[in-house]
């Protein structure tokens, strides 16, 4: 299935398909014969996928370290150097093979190579498919800040080969699934009862690798892509009120990830817990209907996420509150929370100056009730 979206004037073709694309498929980004080299960027975990897609060594390869630690300036330099060495011109095509780390770094490098090379992604994780690979956010970490430097530079083609999902560890599927639940909550056009039922059918995803499960997952990926694309098309650079809603549950989630210690819990687990907290905050501020909040929490619980507060991975409430405060400083001095609404979600901003607001957030994080 191919769907085409336009993000800030750039067309992105999303290919959700069973198998890997061939080199010929990927190079069809050019109308005729490739005018410039194709450079594949991967890490040691995805090298076999890059090799399978490259075919018989017809294109250049740059192998980076794996993991978040690779999202740095050295990796960008490595990609730029590899591109220069293989004689890539402005027309060159960079192809990232991997999850969010690979697509973020490669996207950034492509955006500055001779003021912008062509870009395609082969997304190999569930989280990457439903979030990172789509919408043009590129980044590297700097000065101990995640995603400190980056650009908006959408890939022209994103391949999502669902056959790779069968080889992913259950924890990675679980991490991606939380973002898909998030988009289902955000989808104002769908009915919760119908949307959520599809997730209940996936309850055994940790042990079930059957084709039926993969097919169900592929449908959910397609829906999540459609919903995310709608928000990004409306607000490609997050300057308006649409794209920010994709951060549902993320303010609580980021603070939990920092207070647990980076890498201690998966992003998806933190997002699921953050959505549960957002339901409580939304209820306390009169934005989330009680029944909808309960429905969302029941679904997250059934999928095996820890939704009770405080989260067992949280080192201390003080560290958690400090992380929230750091986030507030970055966001023009206000706590910005996206919470479920009657349909979809809404943004609420608390300046945190009133003791009552701080106590509300603290109580929610501590499980002391809203
Ligand atoms: N990950 C949220 C966004 O792409 O805006």
Short mmCIF file of C-alpha atoms and ligand atoms in Angstrom, two decimals:
data_model
loop_
_atom_site.label_atom_id
_atom_site.label_comp_id
_atom_site.label_asym_id
_atom_site.label_seq_id
_atom_site.Cartn_x
_atom_site.Cartn_y
_atom_site.Cartn_z
CA UNK A 1 0.00 0.00 0.00
CA UNK A 2 1.37 3.42 -0.94
CA UNK A 3 0.04 6.65 0.59
CA UNK A 4 1.38 10.08 -0.27
CA UNK A 5 1.40 13.02 2.13
CA UNK A 6 2.70 16.58 1.83
CA UNK A 7 4.65 17.98 4.73
CA UNK A 8 5.52 21.65 4.29
CA UNK A 9 5.65 21.39 0.52
CA UNK A 10 7.61 18.09 0.42
CA UNK A 11 5.83 14.96 -0.78
CA UNK A 12 6.46 11.79 1.24
CA UNK A 13 5.42 8.45 -0.22
CA UNK A 14 4.83 5.88 2.53
CA UNK A 15 5.11 2.26 1.40
CA UNK A 16 3.66 -0.25 3.86
CA UNK A 17 4.61 -3.58 2.35
CA UNK A 18 5.50 -7.13 3.33
CA UNK A 19 9.12 -7.21 2.17
CA UNK A 20 12.15 -4.96 1.81
CA UNK A 21 12.25 -2.67 -1.21
CA UNK A 22 14.82 -3.47 -3.91
CA UNK A 23 17.52 -0.99 -4.86
CA UNK A 24 15.60 -0.36 -8.07
CA UNK A 25 12.44 0.51 -6.08
CA UNK A 26 14.38 2.90 -3.88
CA UNK A 27 16.13 4.56 -6.80
CA UNK A 28 12.83 5.17 -8.57
CA UNK A 29 12.88 8.43 -6.56
CA UNK A 30 14.70 9.71 -9.66
CA UNK A 31 12.69 9.65 -12.85
CA UNK A 32 15.47 8.02 -14.90
CA UNK A 33 18.92 6.55 -14.30
CA UNK A 34 20.49 7.56 -10.94
CA UNK A 35 22.44 10.79 -11.57
CA UNK A 36 24.46 10.46 -8.36
CA UNK A 37 25.39 7.71 -5.85
CA UNK A 38 23.03 6.17 -3.32
CA UNK A 39 24.46 6.08 0.21
CA UNK A 40 22.99 3.61 2.71
CA UNK A 41 23.38 4.44 6.41
CA UNK A 42 22.87 1.71 9.00
CA UNK A 43 24.23 0.35 12.29
CA UNK A 44 25.57 -3.10 13.12
CA UNK A 45 22.03 -4.35 13.89
CA UNK A 46 20.56 -3.26 10.57
CA UNK A 47 23.55 -3.89 8.31
CA UNK A 48 22.06 -7.16 7.03
CA UNK A 49 18.89 -5.29 6.03
CA UNK A 50 20.90 -2.56 4.29
CA UNK A 51 22.94 -5.24 2.48
CA UNK A 52 19.80 -7.06 1.37
CA UNK A 53 18.34 -3.83 -0.03
CA UNK A 54 21.59 -2.69 -1.67
CA UNK A 55 21.93 -5.86 -3.66
CA UNK A 56 25.38 -6.54 -5.08
CA UNK A 57 27.42 -3.70 -3.59
CA UNK A 58 26.13 -1.23 -6.12
CA UNK A 59 25.86 1.56 -3.61
CA UNK A 60 27.91 3.07 -0.82
CA UNK A 61 27.53 2.14 2.84
CA UNK A 62 28.17 4.04 6.07
CA UNK A 63 27.95 2.03 9.30
CA UNK A 64 27.36 3.92 12.55
CA UNK A 65 27.39 2.81 16.18
CA UNK A 66 24.01 1.60 17.38
CA UNK A 67 21.92 3.26 20.08
CA UNK A 68 21.06 6.77 21.26
CA UNK A 69 24.78 7.44 21.94
CA UNK A 70 25.31 7.60 18.16
CA UNK A 71 23.07 10.65 17.78
CA UNK A 72 26.01 13.01 17.75
CA UNK A 73 28.01 15.31 15.52
CA UNK A 74 30.69 12.63 14.84
CA UNK A 75 28.05 10.43 13.20
CA UNK A 76 26.93 13.32 11.01
CA UNK A 77 30.53 13.93 9.95
CA UNK A 78 30.94 10.24 9.19
CA UNK A 79 27.93 10.31 6.88
CA UNK A 80 29.02 13.53 5.16
CA UNK A 81 32.52 12.11 4.66
CA UNK A 82 31.16 8.84 3.24
CA UNK A 83 28.97 10.83 0.85
CA UNK A 84 31.88 12.97 -0.27
CA UNK A 85 34.14 9.91 -0.72
CA UNK A 86 31.66 8.11 -2.94
CA UNK A 87 31.34 11.16 -5.15
CA UNK A 88 27.83 12.11 -4.14
CA UNK A 89 26.56 15.32 -5.65
CA UNK A 90 23.56 17.38 -4.61
CA UNK A 91 21.36 14.87 -6.36
CA UNK A 92 22.62 12.02 -4.18
CA UNK A 93 20.20 9.83 -2.28
CA UNK A 94 20.77 9.02 1.41
CA UNK A 95 18.92 5.93 2.65
CA UNK A 96 18.68 5.39 6.43
CA UNK A 97 18.06 1.82 7.53
CA UNK A 98 16.91 1.42 11.12
CA UNK A 99 14.75 2.94 13.83
CA UNK A 100 14.43 6.51 15.08
CA UNK A 101 18.13 6.97 15.87
CA UNK A 102 19.26 6.11 12.31
CA UNK A 103 16.50 8.11 10.62
CA UNK A 104 17.03 11.17 12.86
CA UNK A 105 20.81 11.32 12.22
CA UNK A 106 20.67 10.50 8.52
CA UNK A 107 17.85 12.97 7.97
CA UNK A 108 19.91 15.67 9.63
CA UNK A 109 23.02 14.84 7.56
CA UNK A 110 20.98 14.79 4.33
CA UNK A 111 19.43 18.15 5.16
CA UNK A 112 22.84 19.87 5.31
CA UNK A 113 24.76 17.92 2.65
CA UNK A 114 25.35 20.45 -0.13
CA UNK A 115 22.27 22.24 1.23
CA UNK A 116 20.08 19.19 0.92
CA UNK A 117 20.41 15.70 -0.58
CA UNK A 118 17.55 13.35 -1.40
CA UNK A 119 16.35 11.18 1.44
CA UNK A 120 14.61 7.83 1.92
CA UNK A 121 14.07 5.64 4.99
CA UNK A 122 13.71 1.91 5.47
CA UNK A 123 12.14 1.92 8.91
CA UNK A 124 12.86 -1.29 10.82
CA UNK A 125 11.16 -0.77 14.19
CA UNK A 126 7.51 -0.38 15.08
CA UNK A 127 8.21 2.87 16.94
CA UNK A 128 10.12 4.21 13.94
CA UNK A 129 7.32 3.31 11.52
CA UNK A 130 4.54 4.98 13.48
CA UNK A 131 6.46 8.00 14.69
CA UNK A 132 10.11 8.88 13.97
CA UNK A 133 10.22 8.12 10.23
CA UNK A 134 7.24 10.29 9.43
CA UNK A 135 6.93 14.06 9.51
CA UNK A 136 10.43 15.39 8.88
CA UNK A 137 11.86 15.93 12.37
CA UNK A 138 15.63 15.26 12.26
CA UNK A 139 18.01 15.63 15.18
CA UNK A 140 21.20 14.89 17.04
CA UNK A 141 21.83 15.23 20.78
CA UNK A 142 24.28 17.91 21.96
CA UNK A 143 25.38 19.47 25.26
CA UNK A 144 23.61 16.61 27.08
CA UNK A 145 20.30 17.67 25.58
CA UNK A 146 18.23 15.26 23.54
CA UNK A 147 17.45 16.46 20.00
CA UNK A 148 19.27 19.74 20.66
CA UNK A 149 20.20 20.36 17.00
CA UNK A 150 17.97 19.43 14.12
CA UNK A 151 15.97 20.43 11.09
CA UNK A 152 12.60 19.77 9.50
CA UNK A 153 13.45 17.69 6.45
CA UNK A 154 10.89 15.06 5.39
CA UNK A 155 12.06 11.94 3.55
CA UNK A 156 10.69 11.61 0.04
CA UNK A 157 10.07 7.90 0.51
CA UNK A 158 9.52 5.87 3.67
CA UNK A 159 9.45 2.06 3.43
CA UNK A 160 7.82 0.07 6.21
CA UNK A 161 8.53 -3.62 5.54
CA UNK A 162 6.25 -5.39 8.03
CA UNK A 163 8.13 -8.69 7.65
CA UNK A 164 10.83 -7.24 9.95
CA UNK A 165 8.32 -6.97 12.79
CA UNK A 166 8.30 -10.75 13.17
CA UNK A 167 11.96 -10.62 14.20
CA UNK A 168 11.62 -7.81 16.77
CA UNK A 169 11.80 -8.58 20.50
CA UNK A 170 8.44 -8.30 22.29
CA UNK A 171 9.71 -5.28 24.27
CA UNK A 172 10.22 -3.33 21.03
CA UNK A 173 6.74 -4.19 19.79
CA UNK A 174 5.36 -3.07 23.16
CA UNK A 175 7.27 0.20 22.91
CA UNK A 176 5.84 1.00 19.47
CA UNK A 177 2.34 -0.11 20.36
CA UNK A 178 1.99 2.67 22.96
CA UNK A 179 2.48 5.31 20.24
CA UNK A 180 -0.17 3.60 18.10
CA UNK A 181 -2.62 3.68 21.04
CA UNK A 182 -1.75 7.38 21.38
CA UNK A 183 -2.72 8.13 17.77
CA UNK A 184 -5.95 6.15 18.17
CA UNK A 185 -6.85 8.41 21.13
CA UNK A 186 -5.97 11.50 19.07
CA UNK A 187 -8.10 10.47 16.10
CA UNK A 188 -11.16 12.69 16.43
CA UNK A 189 -12.77 10.98 13.47
CA UNK A 190 -12.94 7.53 15.01
CA UNK A 191 -15.09 5.99 17.70
CA UNK A 192 -13.15 4.76 20.77
CA UNK A 193 -15.11 1.53 21.14
CA UNK A 194 -14.35 0.48 17.57
CA UNK A 195 -10.74 1.74 17.60
CA UNK A 196 -9.86 0.21 20.97
CA UNK A 197 -11.34 -3.20 20.13
CA UNK A 198 -8.59 -3.67 17.52
CA UNK A 199 -5.96 -3.33 20.26
CA UNK A 200 -7.67 -5.87 22.51
CA UNK A 201 -7.31 -8.30 19.60
CA UNK A 202 -3.54 -7.76 19.87
CA UNK A 203 -3.28 -8.66 23.56
CA UNK A 204 -1.07 -11.67 22.85
CA UNK A 205 1.44 -9.75 20.75
CA UNK A 206 4.33 -10.69 23.06
CA UNK A 207 4.06 -14.39 22.24
CA UNK A 208 2.06 -14.50 19.02
CA UNK A 209 4.16 -14.00 15.88
CA UNK A 210 1.55 -15.37 13.52
CA UNK A 211 0.81 -13.87 10.13
CA UNK A 212 -2.65 -12.95 11.38
CA UNK A 213 -1.08 -10.83 14.11
CA UNK A 214 1.29 -9.20 11.61
CA UNK A 215 -1.65 -8.37 9.35
CA UNK A 216 -3.53 -6.77 12.26
CA UNK A 217 -0.44 -4.81 13.18
CA UNK A 218 0.04 -3.66 9.58
CA UNK A 219 -3.53 -2.26 9.59
CA UNK A 220 -2.87 -0.39 12.83
CA UNK A 221 0.39 1.00 11.41
CA UNK A 222 -1.48 2.29 8.37
CA UNK A 223 -4.08 3.98 10.59
CA UNK A 224 -1.45 5.50 12.87
CA UNK A 225 0.45 6.85 9.84
CA UNK A 226 -2.76 8.38 8.47
CA UNK A 227 -3.57 10.09 11.78
CA UNK A 228 -0.04 11.36 12.41
CA UNK A 229 0.22 12.63 8.83
CA UNK A 230 -3.01 14.61 9.27
CA UNK A 231 -1.55 16.52 12.25
CA UNK A 232 1.79 17.11 10.51
CA UNK A 233 0.18 18.24 7.23
CA UNK A 234 -1.85 20.78 9.20
CA UNK A 235 1.16 22.09 11.13
CA UNK A 236 4.44 20.83 9.60
CA UNK A 237 6.81 22.76 11.87
CA UNK A 238 4.79 22.65 15.10
CA UNK A 239 4.22 26.39 15.11
CA UNK A 240 0.45 26.08 15.36
CA UNK A 241 -1.93 24.09 17.53
CA UNK A 242 -2.08 20.75 15.70
CA UNK A 243 1.27 18.96 15.79
CA UNK A 244 1.80 19.64 19.49
CA UNK A 245 -1.11 17.27 20.20
CA UNK A 246 1.12 14.38 19.10
CA UNK A 247 2.80 14.92 22.46
CA UNK A 248 -0.14 13.38 24.34
CA UNK A 249 1.26 11.88 27.55
CA UNK A 250 4.82 12.89 26.62
CA UNK A 251 5.43 15.60 29.26
CA UNK A 252 4.91 13.03 32.03
CA UNK A 253 6.70 10.37 29.93
CA UNK A 254 9.87 12.42 29.34
CA UNK A 255 10.11 13.31 33.04
CA UNK A 256 9.71 9.63 33.93
CA UNK A 257 12.40 8.59 31.42
CA UNK A 258 14.82 11.18 32.85
CA UNK A 259 14.05 10.38 36.47
CA UNK A 260 14.40 6.63 35.86
CA UNK A 261 17.74 7.15 34.10
CA UNK A 262 17.95 7.20 30.30
CA UNK A 263 17.37 3.76 28.77
CA UNK A 264 15.97 2.20 31.98
CA UNK A 265 12.46 1.96 30.59
CA UNK A 266 11.38 2.02 26.98
CA UNK A 267 9.93 5.18 25.46
CA UNK A 268 6.63 3.38 24.80
CA UNK A 269 6.28 2.21 28.39
CA UNK A 270 6.89 5.77 29.58
CA UNK A 271 4.34 7.08 27.06
CA UNK A 272 1.68 4.60 28.24
CA UNK A 273 2.26 5.67 31.86
CA UNK A 274 2.25 9.33 30.78
CA UNK A 275 -1.09 8.91 29.01
CA UNK A 276 -2.58 7.39 32.18
CA UNK A 277 -1.37 10.46 34.12
CA UNK A 278 -2.69 12.79 31.39
CA UNK A 279 -6.14 11.19 31.83
CA UNK A 280 -6.02 12.08 35.55
CA UNK A 281 -4.85 15.63 34.92
CA UNK A 282 -7.46 16.08 32.20
CA UNK A 283 -10.18 14.86 34.57
CA UNK A 284 -9.02 17.25 37.32
CA UNK A 285 -9.06 20.19 34.87
CA UNK A 286 -12.46 19.29 33.43
CA UNK A 287 -11.12 18.29 29.99
CA UNK A 288 -11.14 14.47 30.04
CA UNK A 289 -14.52 12.80 30.59
CA UNK A 290 -14.25 10.26 33.43
CA UNK A 291 -15.59 7.38 31.32
CA UNK A 292 -13.12 8.07 28.48
CA UNK A 293 -10.19 8.22 30.88
CA UNK A 294 -11.22 4.91 32.41
CA UNK A 295 -11.58 3.31 28.98
CA UNK A 296 -8.09 4.45 27.96
CA UNK A 297 -6.50 3.29 31.20
CA UNK A 298 -8.25 -0.10 30.95
CA UNK A 299 -6.86 -0.59 27.43
CA UNK A 300 -3.30 0.32 28.47
CA UNK A 301 -3.55 -2.01 31.47
CA UNK A 302 -4.83 -4.87 29.27
CA UNK A 303 -1.84 -4.42 26.94
CA UNK A 304 0.44 -5.00 29.93
CA UNK A 305 1.67 -1.46 30.60
CA UNK A 306 2.38 -0.26 34.12
CA UNK A 307 -0.15 2.51 34.61
CA UNK A 308 -0.15 2.98 38.39
CA UNK A 309 1.62 5.91 40.03
CA UNK A 310 4.28 6.23 41.22
CA UNK A 311 6.01 4.19 38.49
CA UNK A 312 8.37 1.54 39.96
CA UNK A 313 11.22 2.85 37.75
CA UNK A 314 10.90 6.40 39.10
CA UNK A 315 13.93 7.10 41.28
CA UNK A 316 12.26 9.75 43.37
CA UNK A 317 9.45 12.25 43.13
CA UNK A 318 11.97 15.10 43.58
CA UNK A 319 14.01 14.01 40.53
CA UNK A 320 10.79 13.58 38.56
CA UNK A 321 9.60 17.10 39.46
CA UNK A 322 13.03 18.53 38.60
CA UNK A 323 12.87 16.93 35.14
CA UNK A 324 9.40 18.41 34.63
CA UNK A 325 10.75 21.78 35.65
CA UNK A 326 13.65 21.56 33.15
CA UNK A 327 11.10 20.80 30.45
CA UNK A 328 9.03 23.81 31.51
CA UNK A 329 12.07 26.09 31.14
CA UNK A 330 12.50 24.90 27.56
CA UNK A 331 8.84 25.59 26.75
CA UNK A 332 8.52 29.31 27.40
CA UNK A 333 8.08 28.91 31.12
CA UNK A 334 4.87 26.88 31.15
CA UNK A 335 4.07 23.24 31.81
CA UNK A 336 2.49 22.02 28.60
CA UNK A 337 0.36 18.90 28.92
CA UNK A 338 -1.73 17.29 26.20
CA UNK A 339 -4.69 15.45 27.72
CA UNK A 340 -7.53 13.40 26.21
CA UNK A 341 -10.68 15.40 25.51
CA UNK A 342 -14.26 14.36 24.74
CA UNK A 343 -12.87 13.45 21.30
CA UNK A 344 -9.19 13.68 20.42
CA UNK A 345 -7.03 15.68 22.80
CA UNK A 346 -6.35 19.25 23.94
CA UNK A 347 -3.34 21.18 25.16
CA UNK A 348 -3.42 22.66 28.62
CA UNK A 349 -0.77 25.00 29.95
CA UNK A 350 -0.09 25.50 33.64
CA UNK A 351 2.38 28.13 34.69
CA UNK A 352 3.05 26.23 37.91
CA UNK A 353 3.23 29.41 39.95
CA UNK A 354 0.14 28.57 41.95
CA UNK A 355 0.84 26.10 44.76
CA UNK A 356 -2.43 24.37 43.91
CA UNK A 357 -1.20 23.57 40.36
CA UNK A 358 2.15 22.21 41.56
CA UNK A 359 0.42 20.05 44.16
CA UNK A 360 -1.95 18.70 41.54
CA UNK A 361 0.93 17.59 39.27
CA UNK A 362 2.89 16.19 42.21
CA UNK A 363 -0.07 14.22 43.53
CA UNK A 364 -0.78 12.75 40.12
CA UNK A 365 2.85 11.64 39.68
CA UNK A 366 2.94 10.22 43.21
CA UNK A 367 -0.37 8.37 42.91
CA UNK A 368 -1.87 10.41 45.72
CA UNK A 369 -4.92 11.25 43.62
CA UNK A 370 -5.77 14.28 41.51
N1 LIG B 1 7.09 12.76 17.53
C1 LIG B 1 6.14 13.77 17.43
C2 LIG B 1 6.26 14.54 16.16
O1 LIG B 1 6.76 14.03 15.16
O2 LIG B 1 5.85 15.67 16.13
#
